[in-house]
PDB file of C-alpha atoms and ligand atoms in Angstrom:
ATOM      1  CA  MET R   1       4.470  24.761  13.779  1.00 97.00           C
ATOM      2  CA  LYS R   2       3.182  21.170  13.830  1.00 98.00           C
ATOM      3  CA  LYS R   3       5.764  18.420  13.379  1.00 98.00           C
ATOM      4  CA  PHE R   4       5.309  15.271  11.300  1.00 98.00           C
ATOM      5  CA  THR R   5       7.726  12.529  10.300  1.00 98.00           C
ATOM      6  CA  ILE R   6       8.122   9.194   8.589  1.00 98.00           C
ATOM      7  CA  PHE R   7       9.648   6.316  10.558  1.00 98.00           C
ATOM      8  CA  GLY R   8      11.488   3.649   8.593  1.00 96.00           C
ATOM      9  CA  ASN R   9      14.669   1.642   8.237  1.00 95.00           C
ATOM     10  CA  PRO R  10      15.948   2.522   5.714  1.00 93.00           C
ATOM     11  CA  VAL R  11      14.165   5.842   5.329  1.00 95.00           C
ATOM     12  CA  SER R  12      16.588   8.002   3.333  1.00 93.00           C
ATOM     13  CA  HIS R  13      14.875   7.080   0.021  1.00 90.00           C
ATOM     14  CA  SER R  14      11.421   8.163   1.239  1.00 93.00           C
ATOM     15  CA  LYS R  15       9.562  10.749  -0.822  1.00 94.00           C
ATOM     16  CA  SER R  16       6.879  11.301   1.795  1.00 96.00           C
ATOM     17  CA  PRO R  17       8.459  14.529   3.165  1.00 97.00           C
ATOM     18  CA  GLN R  18       8.533  16.224  -0.238  1.00 97.00           C
ATOM     19  CA  MET R  19       4.949  15.081  -0.936  1.00 97.00           C
ATOM     20  CA  HIS R  20       3.489  16.245   2.407  1.00 98.00           C
ATOM     21  CA  ASN R  21       5.504  19.472   2.603  1.00 98.00           C
ATOM     22  CA  ALA R  22       4.231  20.381  -0.891  1.00 98.00           C
ATOM     23  CA  GLY R  23       0.672  19.751   0.346  1.00 98.00           C
ATOM     24  CA  PHE R  24       1.227  21.835   3.507  1.00 98.00           C
ATOM     25  CA  ARG R  25       2.530  24.740   1.403  1.00 97.00           C
ATOM     26  CA  ALA R  26      -0.404  24.454  -1.004  1.00 97.00           C
ATOM     27  CA  ILE R  27      -2.989  24.971   1.752  1.00 98.00           C
ATOM     28  CA  GLY R  28      -0.896  27.323   3.925  1.00 98.00           C
ATOM     29  CA  PHE R  29      -0.737  24.776   6.768  1.00 98.00           C
ATOM     30  CA  ASP R  30       1.926  25.524   9.390  1.00 98.00           C
ATOM     31  CA  GLY R  31       3.582  22.112   9.407  1.00 98.00           C
ATOM     32  CA  GLU R  32       6.927  20.475   8.728  1.00 98.00           C
ATOM     33  CA  TYR R  33       7.447  16.844   7.734  1.00 98.00           C
ATOM     34  CA  SER R  34      10.837  15.143   8.288  1.00 98.00           C
ATOM     35  CA  LYS R  35      12.408  11.666   8.090  1.00 98.00           C
ATOM     36  CA  THR R  36      13.277   9.622  11.175  1.00 98.00           C
ATOM     37  CA  HIS R  37      15.518   6.586  10.908  1.00 98.00           C
ATOM     38  CA  LEU R  38      14.144   4.118  13.468  1.00 98.00           C
ATOM     39  CA  GLU R  39      16.399   1.219  14.319  1.00 97.00           C
ATOM     40  CA  ASN R  40      14.224  -0.568  16.841  1.00 97.00           C
ATOM     41  CA  GLY R  41      10.452  -0.720  16.241  1.00 97.00           C
ATOM     42  CA  ASP R  42       9.849  -1.108  19.991  1.00 98.00           C
ATOM     43  CA  ASP R  43      10.961   2.524  20.443  1.00 98.00           C
ATOM     44  CA  ILE R  44       8.360   4.005  18.126  1.00 98.00           C
ATOM     45  CA  LYS R  45       5.874   5.215  20.744  1.00 98.00           C
ATOM     46  CA  LYS R  46       8.538   6.842  22.939  1.00 98.00           C
ATOM     47  CA  ILE R  47      10.231   8.618  20.024  1.00 98.00           C
ATOM     48  CA  PHE R  48       6.909   9.761  18.552  1.00 98.00           C
ATOM     49  CA  LEU R  49       5.652  11.245  21.825  1.00 98.00           C
ATOM     50  CA  GLU R  50       8.980  12.660  23.091  1.00 98.00           C
ATOM     51  CA  GLY R  51       9.634  14.155  19.641  1.00 98.00           C
ATOM     52  CA  GLY R  52       6.453  16.201  19.966  1.00 98.00           C
ATOM     53  CA  PHE R  53       5.064  14.913  16.676  1.00 98.00           C
ATOM     54  CA  SER R  54       1.438  15.656  15.753  1.00 98.00           C
ATOM     55  CA  GLY R  55       1.406  12.813  13.248  1.00 98.00           C
ATOM     56  CA  ALA R  56       3.622  10.336  11.444  1.00 98.00           C
ATOM     57  CA  ASN R  57       3.808   7.756   8.728  1.00 98.00           C
ATOM     58  CA  ILE R  58       5.397   4.398   9.270  1.00 98.00           C
ATOM     59  CA  THR R  59       7.107   2.363   6.573  1.00 95.00           C
ATOM     60  CA  LEU R  60       9.075  -0.905   6.385  1.00 91.00           C
ATOM     61  CA  PRO R  61       9.797  -2.722   8.598  1.00 93.00           C
ATOM     62  CA  HIS R  62       7.845  -1.059  11.383  1.00 96.00           C
ATOM     63  CA  LYS R  63       4.137  -1.214  10.440  1.00 95.00           C
ATOM     64  CA  GLU R  64       3.428  -4.113  12.788  1.00 95.00           C
ATOM     65  CA  TYR R  65       5.283  -2.413  15.665  1.00 97.00           C
ATOM     66  CA  ALA R  66       3.256   0.733  14.974  1.00 98.00           C
ATOM     67  CA  TYR R  67       0.111  -1.374  15.224  1.00 98.00           C
ATOM     68  CA  ARG R  68       1.227  -2.870  18.531  1.00 98.00           C
ATOM     69  CA  TYR R  69       2.054   0.486  20.158  1.00 98.00           C
ATOM     70  CA  ALA R  70      -1.025   2.468  19.089  1.00 98.00           C
ATOM     71  CA  ASP R  71      -3.394   3.353  21.974  1.00 98.00           C
ATOM     72  CA  ILE R  72      -6.471   3.438  19.734  1.00 98.00           C
ATOM     73  CA  LEU R  73      -6.924   1.680  16.394  1.00 98.00           C
ATOM     74  CA  ASP R  74      -9.032   2.640  13.440  1.00 98.00           C
ATOM     75  CA  PRO R  75     -11.237  -0.396  12.531  1.00 97.00           C
ATOM     76  CA  LEU R  76      -9.516  -0.888   9.160  1.00 96.00           C
ATOM     77  CA  ALA R  77      -6.056  -0.926  10.791  1.00 97.00           C
ATOM     78  CA  GLN R  78      -7.382  -3.342  13.411  1.00 97.00           C
ATOM     79  CA  LYS R  79      -8.570  -5.725  10.710  1.00 97.00           C
ATOM     80  CA  ILE R  80      -5.329  -5.502   8.707  1.00 97.00           C
ATOM     81  CA  GLY R  81      -3.025  -5.816  11.709  1.00 96.00           C
ATOM     82  CA  ALA R  82      -0.671  -3.071  10.503  1.00 95.00           C
ATOM     83  CA  VAL R  83      -0.499   0.711  10.933  1.00 97.00           C
ATOM     84  CA  ASN R  84       1.144   3.215   8.583  1.00 97.00           C
ATOM     85  CA  THR R  85      -0.209   6.471  10.077  1.00 98.00           C
ATOM     86  CA  TYR R  86      -0.111   7.853  13.625  1.00 98.00           C
ATOM     87  CA  ILE R  87      -2.116  10.809  14.912  1.00 98.00           C
ATOM     88  CA  ASN R  88      -1.385  12.363  18.294  1.00 98.00           C
ATOM     89  CA  ILE R  89      -4.652  12.986  20.130  1.00 98.00           C
ATOM     90  CA  ASP R  90      -3.763  14.731  23.417  1.00 97.00           C
ATOM     91  CA  GLY R  91      -0.867  12.366  24.092  1.00 97.00           C
ATOM     92  CA  LYS R  92      -2.716   9.234  22.943  1.00 98.00           C
ATOM     93  CA  ILE R  93      -1.774   7.623  19.633  1.00 98.00           C
ATOM     94  CA  LYS R  94      -4.450   6.697  17.114  1.00 98.00           C
ATOM     95  CA  GLY R  95      -3.278   4.286  14.419  1.00 98.00           C
ATOM     96  CA  TYR R  96      -4.634   4.115  10.865  1.00 98.00           C
ATOM     97  CA  ASN R  97      -3.817   2.090   7.772  1.00 98.00           C
ATOM     98  CA  THR R  98      -4.055   4.358   4.724  1.00 98.00           C
ATOM     99  CA  ASP R  99      -2.351   1.888   2.333  1.00 97.00           C
ATOM    100  CA  ALA R 100      -5.689   0.114   1.961  1.00 97.00           C
ATOM    101  CA  LEU R 101      -7.695   3.195   0.929  1.00 97.00           C
ATOM    102  CA  GLY R 102      -4.744   4.466  -1.110  1.00 97.00           C
ATOM    103  CA  PHE R 103      -4.807   1.273  -3.141  1.00 98.00           C
ATOM    104  CA  TYR R 104      -8.577   1.434  -3.525  1.00 98.00           C
ATOM    105  CA  LYS R 105      -8.477   5.024  -4.798  1.00 97.00           C
ATOM    106  CA  SER R 106      -5.701   4.117  -7.220  1.00 97.00           C
ATOM    107  CA  ILE R 107      -7.885   1.515  -8.985  1.00 98.00           C
ATOM    108  CA  GLU R 108     -11.052   3.632  -9.143  1.00 96.00           C
ATOM    109  CA  GLU R 109     -10.427   4.286 -12.833  1.00 95.00           C
ATOM    110  CA  PHE R 110     -10.615   0.522 -13.561  1.00 97.00           C
ATOM    111  CA  LYS R 111     -14.282  -0.104 -14.408  1.00 95.00           C
ATOM    112  CA  ASP R 112     -16.282  -3.363 -14.272  1.00 94.00           C
ATOM    113  CA  VAL R 113     -13.900  -5.223 -11.983  1.00 97.00           C
ATOM    114  CA  LYS R 114     -15.496  -8.054 -10.002  1.00 97.00           C
ATOM    115  CA  SER R 115     -12.692 -10.551  -9.429  1.00 98.00           C
ATOM    116  CA  VAL R 116      -9.165  -9.719  -8.301  1.00 98.00           C
ATOM    117  CA  LEU R 117      -6.069 -11.905  -8.088  1.00 98.00           C
ATOM    118  CA  ILE R 118      -3.456 -10.657  -5.618  1.00 98.00           C
ATOM    119  CA  LEU R 119       0.051 -12.042  -6.120  1.00 98.00           C
ATOM    120  CA  GLY R 120       1.782 -12.126  -2.733  1.00 97.00           C
ATOM    121  CA  ALA R 121       0.632 -12.565   0.843  1.00 96.00           C
ATOM    122  CA  GLY R 122       2.680  -9.981   2.766  1.00 92.00           C
ATOM    123  CA  GLY R 123       1.593  -6.830   4.595  1.00 91.00           C
ATOM    124  CA  THR R 124       0.574  -5.007   1.441  1.00 95.00           C
ATOM    125  CA  ALA R 125      -1.496  -7.962   0.224  1.00 97.00           C
ATOM    126  CA  LYS R 126      -3.313  -7.959   3.575  1.00 96.00           C
ATOM    127  CA  SER R 127      -4.271  -4.289   3.370  1.00 97.00           C
ATOM    128  CA  ILE R 128      -5.412  -4.670  -0.253  1.00 98.00           C
ATOM    129  CA  ALA R 129      -7.409  -7.835   0.476  1.00 98.00           C
ATOM    130  CA  VAL R 130      -9.173  -6.252   3.475  1.00 98.00           C
ATOM    131  CA  ILE R 131     -10.327  -3.173   1.562  1.00 98.00           C
ATOM    132  CA  LEU R 132     -11.359  -5.176  -1.514  1.00 98.00           C
ATOM    133  CA  LYS R 133     -13.408  -7.604   0.589  1.00 98.00           C
ATOM    134  CA  GLU R 134     -15.069  -4.618   2.334  1.00 97.00           C
ATOM    135  CA  LYS R 135     -16.013  -3.335  -1.121  1.00 97.00           C
ATOM    136  CA  ASN R 136     -17.444  -6.753  -2.083  1.00 97.00           C
ATOM    137  CA  PHE R 137     -14.879  -7.873  -4.664  1.00 98.00           C
ATOM    138  CA  GLU R 138     -14.076 -11.569  -5.130  1.00 98.00           C
ATOM    139  CA  VAL R 139     -10.480 -11.853  -3.905  1.00 98.00           C
ATOM    140  CA  THR R 140      -8.003 -14.666  -4.576  1.00 98.00           C
ATOM    141  CA  ILE R 141      -4.428 -14.836  -3.289  1.00 98.00           C
ATOM    142  CA  LEU R 142      -1.584 -16.586  -5.084  1.00 98.00           C
ATOM    143  CA  ASN R 143       1.685 -16.801  -3.153  1.00 98.00           C
ATOM    144  CA  ARG R 144       4.874 -18.831  -3.491  1.00 97.00           C
ATOM    145  CA  SER R 145       4.508 -20.105   0.106  1.00 97.00           C
ATOM    146  CA  GLU R 146       1.612 -20.722   2.510  1.00 96.00           C
ATOM    147  CA  ASN R 147       2.616 -17.766   4.729  1.00 93.00           C
ATOM    148  CA  SER R 148      -0.425 -16.024   6.272  1.00 95.00           C
ATOM    149  CA  LYS R 149      -2.835 -18.456   4.578  1.00 97.00           C
ATOM    150  CA  ASP R 150      -5.155 -18.451   7.614  1.00 98.00           C
ATOM    151  CA  PHE R 151      -5.443 -14.657   7.607  1.00 97.00           C
ATOM    152  CA  PHE R 152      -6.740 -14.666   4.030  1.00 98.00           C
ATOM    153  CA  ILE R 153      -9.019 -17.689   4.462  1.00 98.00           C
ATOM    154  CA  ASN R 154     -10.590 -16.095   7.571  1.00 98.00           C
ATOM    155  CA  LEU R 155     -11.169 -12.948   5.522  1.00 98.00           C
ATOM    156  CA  GLY R 156     -13.129 -14.975   2.946  1.00 98.00           C
ATOM    157  CA  CYS R 157     -10.479 -15.040   0.195  1.00 98.00           C
ATOM    158  CA  GLU R 158      -9.411 -18.071  -1.828  1.00 98.00           C
ATOM    159  CA  PHE R 159      -5.740 -18.920  -1.280  1.00 98.00           C
ATOM    160  CA  TYR R 160      -3.377 -20.879  -3.544  1.00 98.00           C
ATOM    161  CA  ASN R 161       0.314 -21.566  -3.750  1.00 97.00           C
ATOM    162  CA  PHE R 162       2.137 -22.303  -7.003  1.00 97.00           C
ATOM    163  CA  ASN R 163       1.351 -26.031  -6.717  1.00 96.00           C
ATOM    164  CA  SER R 164      -2.368 -25.788  -5.964  1.00 96.00           C
ATOM    165  CA  PHE R 165      -3.194 -22.990  -8.477  1.00 96.00           C
ATOM    166  CA  SER R 166      -4.823 -23.654 -11.847  1.00 93.00           C
ATOM    167  CA  LYS R 167      -3.667 -21.288 -14.572  1.00 88.00           C
ATOM    168  CA  GLU R 168      -7.057 -21.571 -16.283  1.00 89.00           C
ATOM    169  CA  LYS R 169      -8.691 -19.355 -13.650  1.00 92.00           C
ATOM    170  CA  ARG R 170      -9.918 -15.938 -14.842  1.00 96.00           C
ATOM    171  CA  PHE R 171      -9.666 -12.576 -13.064  1.00 98.00           C
ATOM    172  CA  ASP R 172     -10.531  -9.028 -14.137  1.00 98.00           C
ATOM    173  CA  LEU R 173      -7.624  -7.419 -12.285  1.00 98.00           C
ATOM    174  CA  ILE R 174      -4.206  -8.831 -11.370  1.00 98.00           C
ATOM    175  CA  VAL R 175      -2.194  -7.108  -8.626  1.00 98.00           C
ATOM    176  CA  ASN R 176       1.498  -7.630  -7.934  1.00 98.00           C
ATOM    177  CA  SER R 177       1.986  -7.054  -4.217  1.00 97.00           C
ATOM    178  CA  THR R 178       5.210  -9.093  -4.031  1.00 96.00           C
ATOM    179  CA  SER R 179       8.636  -7.493  -4.032  1.00 93.00           C
ATOM    180  CA  ALA R 180       9.615  -9.483  -7.161  1.00 96.00           C
ATOM    181  CA  GLY R 181      10.866  -6.943  -9.686  1.00 95.00           C
ATOM    182  CA  LEU R 182      11.771  -4.336  -7.059  1.00 91.00           C
ATOM    183  CA  SER R 183      15.532  -4.875  -7.130  1.00 89.00           C
ATOM    184  CA  ASP R 184      15.704  -7.963  -9.368  1.00 93.00           C
ATOM    185  CA  THR R 185      14.260  -9.055 -12.703  1.00 95.00           C
ATOM    186  CA  GLU R 186      11.983 -11.777 -11.371  1.00 97.00           C
ATOM    187  CA  TYR R 187       8.327 -12.381 -12.136  1.00 98.00           C
ATOM    188  CA  PRO R 188       6.020 -12.627  -9.088  1.00 98.00           C
ATOM    189  CA  ALA R 189       4.688 -16.028 -10.271  1.00 98.00           C
ATOM    190  CA  PRO R 190       5.721 -18.601 -12.903  1.00 97.00           C
ATOM    191  CA  LEU R 191       5.658 -17.054 -16.385  1.00 97.00           C
ATOM    192  CA  GLU R 192       3.236 -19.689 -17.745  1.00 96.00           C
ATOM    193  CA  PHE R 193       0.678 -18.623 -15.084  1.00 97.00           C
ATOM    194  CA  LEU R 194       1.087 -14.944 -15.896  1.00 97.00           C
ATOM    195  CA  GLU R 195       0.855 -15.522 -19.668  1.00 96.00           C
ATOM    196  CA  SER R 196      -2.404 -17.400 -19.215  1.00 96.00           C
ATOM    197  CA  LEU R 197      -3.871 -15.003 -16.609  1.00 97.00           C
ATOM    198  CA  MET R 198      -3.121 -11.958 -18.725  1.00 97.00           C
ATOM    199  CA  LYS R 199      -5.013 -13.467 -21.697  1.00 96.00           C
ATOM    200  CA  ASN R 200      -8.231 -13.105 -19.719  1.00 93.00           C
ATOM    201  CA  ALA R 201      -7.578 -10.066 -17.482  1.00 97.00           C
ATOM    202  CA  LYS R 202      -8.640  -6.480 -18.152  1.00 96.00           C
ATOM    203  CA  TYR R 203      -6.245  -4.636 -15.862  1.00 98.00           C
ATOM    204  CA  VAL R 204      -2.876  -5.048 -14.164  1.00 98.00           C
ATOM    205  CA  ILE R 205      -1.331  -3.047 -11.312  1.00 98.00           C
ATOM    206  CA  ASP R 206       2.059  -3.358  -9.661  1.00 98.00           C
ATOM    207  CA  CYS R 207       2.481  -1.923  -6.146  1.00 97.00           C
ATOM    208  CA  ILE R 208       6.138  -1.256  -6.972  1.00 94.00           C
ATOM    209  CA  TYR R 209       6.475   2.307  -8.241  1.00 92.00           C
ATOM    210  CA  GLY R 210       8.789   4.310 -10.461  1.00 89.00           C
ATOM    211  CA  LYS R 211       9.890   1.479 -12.735  1.00 93.00           C
ATOM    212  CA  MET R 212       8.662  -0.911 -15.392  1.00 96.00           C
ATOM    213  CA  THR R 213       8.958  -4.282 -13.658  1.00 97.00           C
ATOM    214  CA  PRO R 214       9.062  -7.508 -15.706  1.00 98.00           C
ATOM    215  CA  PHE R 215       5.411  -7.984 -14.621  1.00 98.00           C
ATOM    216  CA  LEU R 216       4.381  -4.595 -16.063  1.00 98.00           C
ATOM    217  CA  LEU R 217       6.438  -5.161 -19.226  1.00 98.00           C
ATOM    218  CA  LEU R 218       4.501  -8.384 -19.761  1.00 98.00           C
ATOM    219  CA  ALA R 219       1.179  -6.540 -19.296  1.00 98.00           C
ATOM    220  CA  GLN R 220       2.322  -3.945 -21.817  1.00 97.00           C
ATOM    221  CA  GLU R 221       3.254  -6.692 -24.298  1.00 97.00           C
ATOM    222  CA  LYS R 222      -0.248  -8.188 -23.888  1.00 96.00           C
ATOM    223  CA  ASN R 223      -1.863  -4.769 -24.508  1.00 96.00           C
ATOM    224  CA  LEU R 224      -3.537  -4.651 -21.106  1.00 97.00           C
ATOM    225  CA  VAL R 225      -4.356  -1.453 -19.227  1.00 97.00           C
ATOM    226  CA  PHE R 226      -1.711  -1.238 -16.503  1.00 98.00           C
ATOM    227  CA  LYS R 227      -0.212   1.088 -13.919  1.00 97.00           C
ATOM    228  CA  ASP R 228       2.535   1.062 -11.306  1.00 97.00           C
ATOM    229  CA  GLY R 229       2.207   1.867  -7.586  1.00 96.00           C
ATOM    230  CA  GLU R 230       2.744   5.625  -7.803  1.00 95.00           C
ATOM    231  CA  ASP R 231      -0.956   6.472  -7.406  1.00 97.00           C
ATOM    232  CA  MET R 232      -1.185   4.051  -4.487  1.00 97.00           C
ATOM    233  CA  LEU R 233       1.709   5.869  -2.817  1.00 96.00           C
ATOM    234  CA  LEU R 234       0.167   9.257  -3.579  1.00 97.00           C
ATOM    235  CA  TYR R 235      -3.293   8.349  -2.300  1.00 98.00           C
ATOM    236  CA  GLN R 236      -2.103   6.689   0.903  1.00 98.00           C
ATOM    237  CA  GLY R 237      -0.383  10.041   1.471  1.00 98.00           C
ATOM    238  CA  VAL R 238      -3.535  11.979   0.575  1.00 98.00           C
ATOM    239  CA  VAL R 239      -5.620  10.033   3.111  1.00 98.00           C
ATOM    240  CA  ALA R 240      -2.912  10.544   5.784  1.00 98.00           C
ATOM    241  CA  PHE R 241      -2.723  14.260   4.884  1.00 98.00           C
ATOM    242  CA  GLU R 242      -6.436  14.624   5.616  1.00 98.00           C
ATOM    243  CA  TYR R 243      -5.872  13.123   9.070  1.00 98.00           C
ATOM    244  CA  PHE R 244      -2.769  15.296   9.653  1.00 98.00           C
ATOM    245  CA  THR R 245      -4.450  18.573   8.709  1.00 98.00           C
ATOM    246  CA  ASN R 246      -8.022  17.679   9.661  1.00 97.00           C
ATOM    247  CA  THR R 247      -9.182  18.992   6.280  1.00 96.00           C
ATOM    248  CA  LYS R 248     -10.915  17.546   3.218  1.00 96.00           C
ATOM    249  CA  ILE R 249      -8.291  17.690   0.515  1.00 96.00           C
ATOM    250  CA  LYS R 250      -9.014  19.427  -2.802  1.00 97.00           C
ATOM    251  CA  GLU R 251      -7.980  18.227  -6.254  1.00 97.00           C
ATOM    252  CA  ASP R 252      -5.386  21.017  -6.750  1.00 97.00           C
ATOM    253  CA  THR R 253      -3.710  20.092  -3.436  1.00 98.00           C
ATOM    254  CA  ILE R 254      -3.522  16.465  -4.599  1.00 98.00           C
ATOM    255  CA  GLU R 255      -1.781  17.699  -7.751  1.00 97.00           C
ATOM    256  CA  SER R 256       0.686  19.719  -5.604  1.00 97.00           C
ATOM    257  CA  MET R 257       1.418  16.545  -3.639  1.00 98.00           C
ATOM    258  CA  ARG R 258       1.874  14.593  -6.876  1.00 97.00           C
ATOM    259  CA  ARG R 259       4.376  17.203  -8.108  1.00 96.00           C
ATOM    260  CA  GLY R 260       6.122  17.074  -4.719  1.00 96.00           C
ATOM    261  CA  LEU R 261       6.401  13.301  -5.055  1.00 94.00           C
ATOM    262  CA  LYS R 262       7.958  13.568  -8.504  1.00 90.00           C
ATOM    263  CA  ASN R 263      10.569  16.193  -7.514  1.00 82.00           C
ATOM    264  CA  SER R 264      13.786  14.414  -6.717  1.00 63.00           C
TER     265      SER R 264
HETATM  266  P1  LIG E   1       6.348  -8.233   2.539  1.00 93.28           P
HETATM  267  O1  LIG E   1       7.791  -8.545   2.758  1.00 93.28           O
HETATM  268  O2  LIG E   1       5.411  -8.175   3.678  1.00 93.28           O
HETATM  269  O3  LIG E   1       5.741  -9.347   1.503  1.00 93.28           O
HETATM  270  C1  LIG E   1       6.425  -9.689   0.332  1.00 93.28           C
HETATM  271  C2  LIG E   1       5.616 -10.740  -0.441  1.00 93.28           C
HETATM  272  O4  LIG E   1       6.297 -10.960  -1.673  1.00 93.28           O
HETATM  273  C3  LIG E   1       5.506 -12.089   0.256  1.00 93.28           C
HETATM  274  O5  LIG E   1       4.247 -12.665  -0.058  1.00 93.28           O
HETATM  275  C4  LIG E   1       6.638 -12.890  -0.397  1.00 93.28           C
HETATM  276  O6  LIG E   1       6.394 -14.285  -0.404  1.00 93.28           O
HETATM  277  C5  LIG E   1       6.574 -12.362  -1.812  1.00 93.28           C
HETATM  278  N1  LIG E   1       7.827 -12.440  -2.566  1.00 93.28           N
HETATM  279  C6  LIG E   1       8.995 -11.827  -2.274  1.00 93.28           C
HETATM  280  N2  LIG E   1       9.906 -12.089  -3.249  1.00 93.28           N
HETATM  281  C7  LIG E   1       9.276 -12.866  -4.168  1.00 93.28           C
HETATM  282  C8  LIG E   1       9.685 -13.468  -5.389  1.00 93.28           C
HETATM  283  N3  LIG E   1      10.926 -13.311  -5.870  1.00 93.28           N
HETATM  284  N4  LIG E   1       8.781 -14.191  -6.094  1.00 93.28           N
HETATM  285  C9  LIG E   1       7.516 -14.361  -5.631  1.00 93.28           C
HETATM  286  N5  LIG E   1       7.070 -13.826  -4.466  1.00 93.28           N
HETATM  287  C10 LIG E   1       7.948 -13.091  -3.752  1.00 93.28           C
HETATM  288  O7  LIG E   1       6.344  -6.880   1.698  1.00 93.28           O
HETATM  289  P2  LIG E   1       5.180  -5.791   1.589  1.00 93.28           P
HETATM  290  O8  LIG E   1       3.873  -6.467   1.434  1.00 93.28           O
HETATM  291  O9  LIG E   1       5.321  -4.790   2.675  1.00 93.28           O
HETATM  292  O10 LIG E   1       5.589  -5.028   0.224  1.00 93.28           O
HETATM  293  C11 LIG E   1       5.436  -5.667  -1.009  1.00 93.28           C
HETATM  294  C12 LIG E   1       5.703  -4.702  -2.166  1.00 93.28           C
HETATM  295  O11 LIG E   1       4.750  -3.652  -2.174  1.00 93.28           O
HETATM  296  C13 LIG E   1       7.089  -4.046  -2.114  1.00 93.28           C
HETATM  297  O12 LIG E   1       7.645  -4.108  -3.416  1.00 93.28           O
HETATM  298  C14 LIG E   1       6.805  -2.611  -1.727  1.00 93.28           C
HETATM  299  O13 LIG E   1       7.736  -1.738  -2.324  1.00 93.28           O
HETATM  300  C15 LIG E   1       5.412  -2.406  -2.341  1.00 93.28           C
HETATM  301  N6  LIG E   1       4.627  -1.369  -1.627  1.00 93.28           N
HETATM  302  C16 LIG E   1       4.142  -0.287  -2.316  1.00 93.28           C
HETATM  303  C17 LIG E   1       3.390   0.676  -1.686  1.00 93.28           C
HETATM  304  C18 LIG E   1       2.890   1.844  -2.461  1.00 93.28           C
HETATM  305  O14 LIG E   1       2.385   2.796  -1.845  1.00 93.28           O
HETATM  306  N7  LIG E   1       2.951   1.845  -3.780  1.00 93.28           N
HETATM  307  C19 LIG E   1       3.059   0.593  -0.247  1.00 93.28           C
HETATM  308  C20 LIG E   1       3.603  -0.592   0.404  1.00 93.28           C
HETATM  309  C21 LIG E   1       4.363  -1.520  -0.280  1.00 93.28           C
HETATM  310  P3  LIG E   1       6.602 -15.202   0.952  1.00 93.28           P
HETATM  311  O15 LIG E   1       5.381 -14.920   1.796  1.00 93.28           O
HETATM  312  O16 LIG E   1       6.635 -16.591   0.436  1.00 93.28           O
HETATM  313  O17 LIG E   1       7.897 -14.745   1.555  1.00 93.28           O
END
């Protein structure tokens, strides 16, 4: 039986095991996916290899450690600077970033999007900005601080903080990649910006999943098409699952994984 795990701290809340195990069962794959609490990110390579894992996912706060300790990097992971998936290739670790493609798949249903505003400039914003630039979208970042400004400018994005931003700008899609709304009732940007931006936007997505954040409630009030981050979570798992099992996933297996994700 092949062993897989998710490394995180905390990790007890993770739904990745139930999602991947449901997928393994659906295709009759002889694998088992567990959770591993990892205190120190510097130990990730040792624990992965000594644990005899064939693959793993990596969640907060270890994605940059996972990047550092991979032997080989997928080009997308290299560009983003963070890894959320490990594959064991004969004792060498290959690192991927499936958050980027997961996000991209989750917005496929949004048609006629050219310009995207990403709220936030953390790890998730980086993976989203990299994939959107690769797919030729116009990408603008709005963050409360100037953290990681150079990364986004070098990528070809526009970058603003709350002082330099003009609320008259127009975007087709607005993405919340901040953690505002996760365990508080904050908006990711000043309300007057969001009110104005949502007048002109077509779509809104929040990377936070499983709850109506203040940001999504505002989108609902403005009658915009919106969604939370559940599909992003599912599809990052789907892309990782294809690497884990070395198969091309079928639609009914994706639905099994979605049901696995929803089972609590
Ligand atoms: P990071 O800590 O790397 O980045 C957080 C970002 O949010 C930073 O830009 C930070 O600003 C900003 N921020 C935090 N609090 C506030 C606030 N109150 N108001 C405005 N901005 C704020 O986190 P990640 O990028 O890793 O994760 C971001 C979110 O994405 C989380 O909620 C996480 O749950 C979600 N996520 C969802 C996934 C999915 O599959 N659906 C996958 C990965 C993440 P500053 O730079 O100034 O500190």
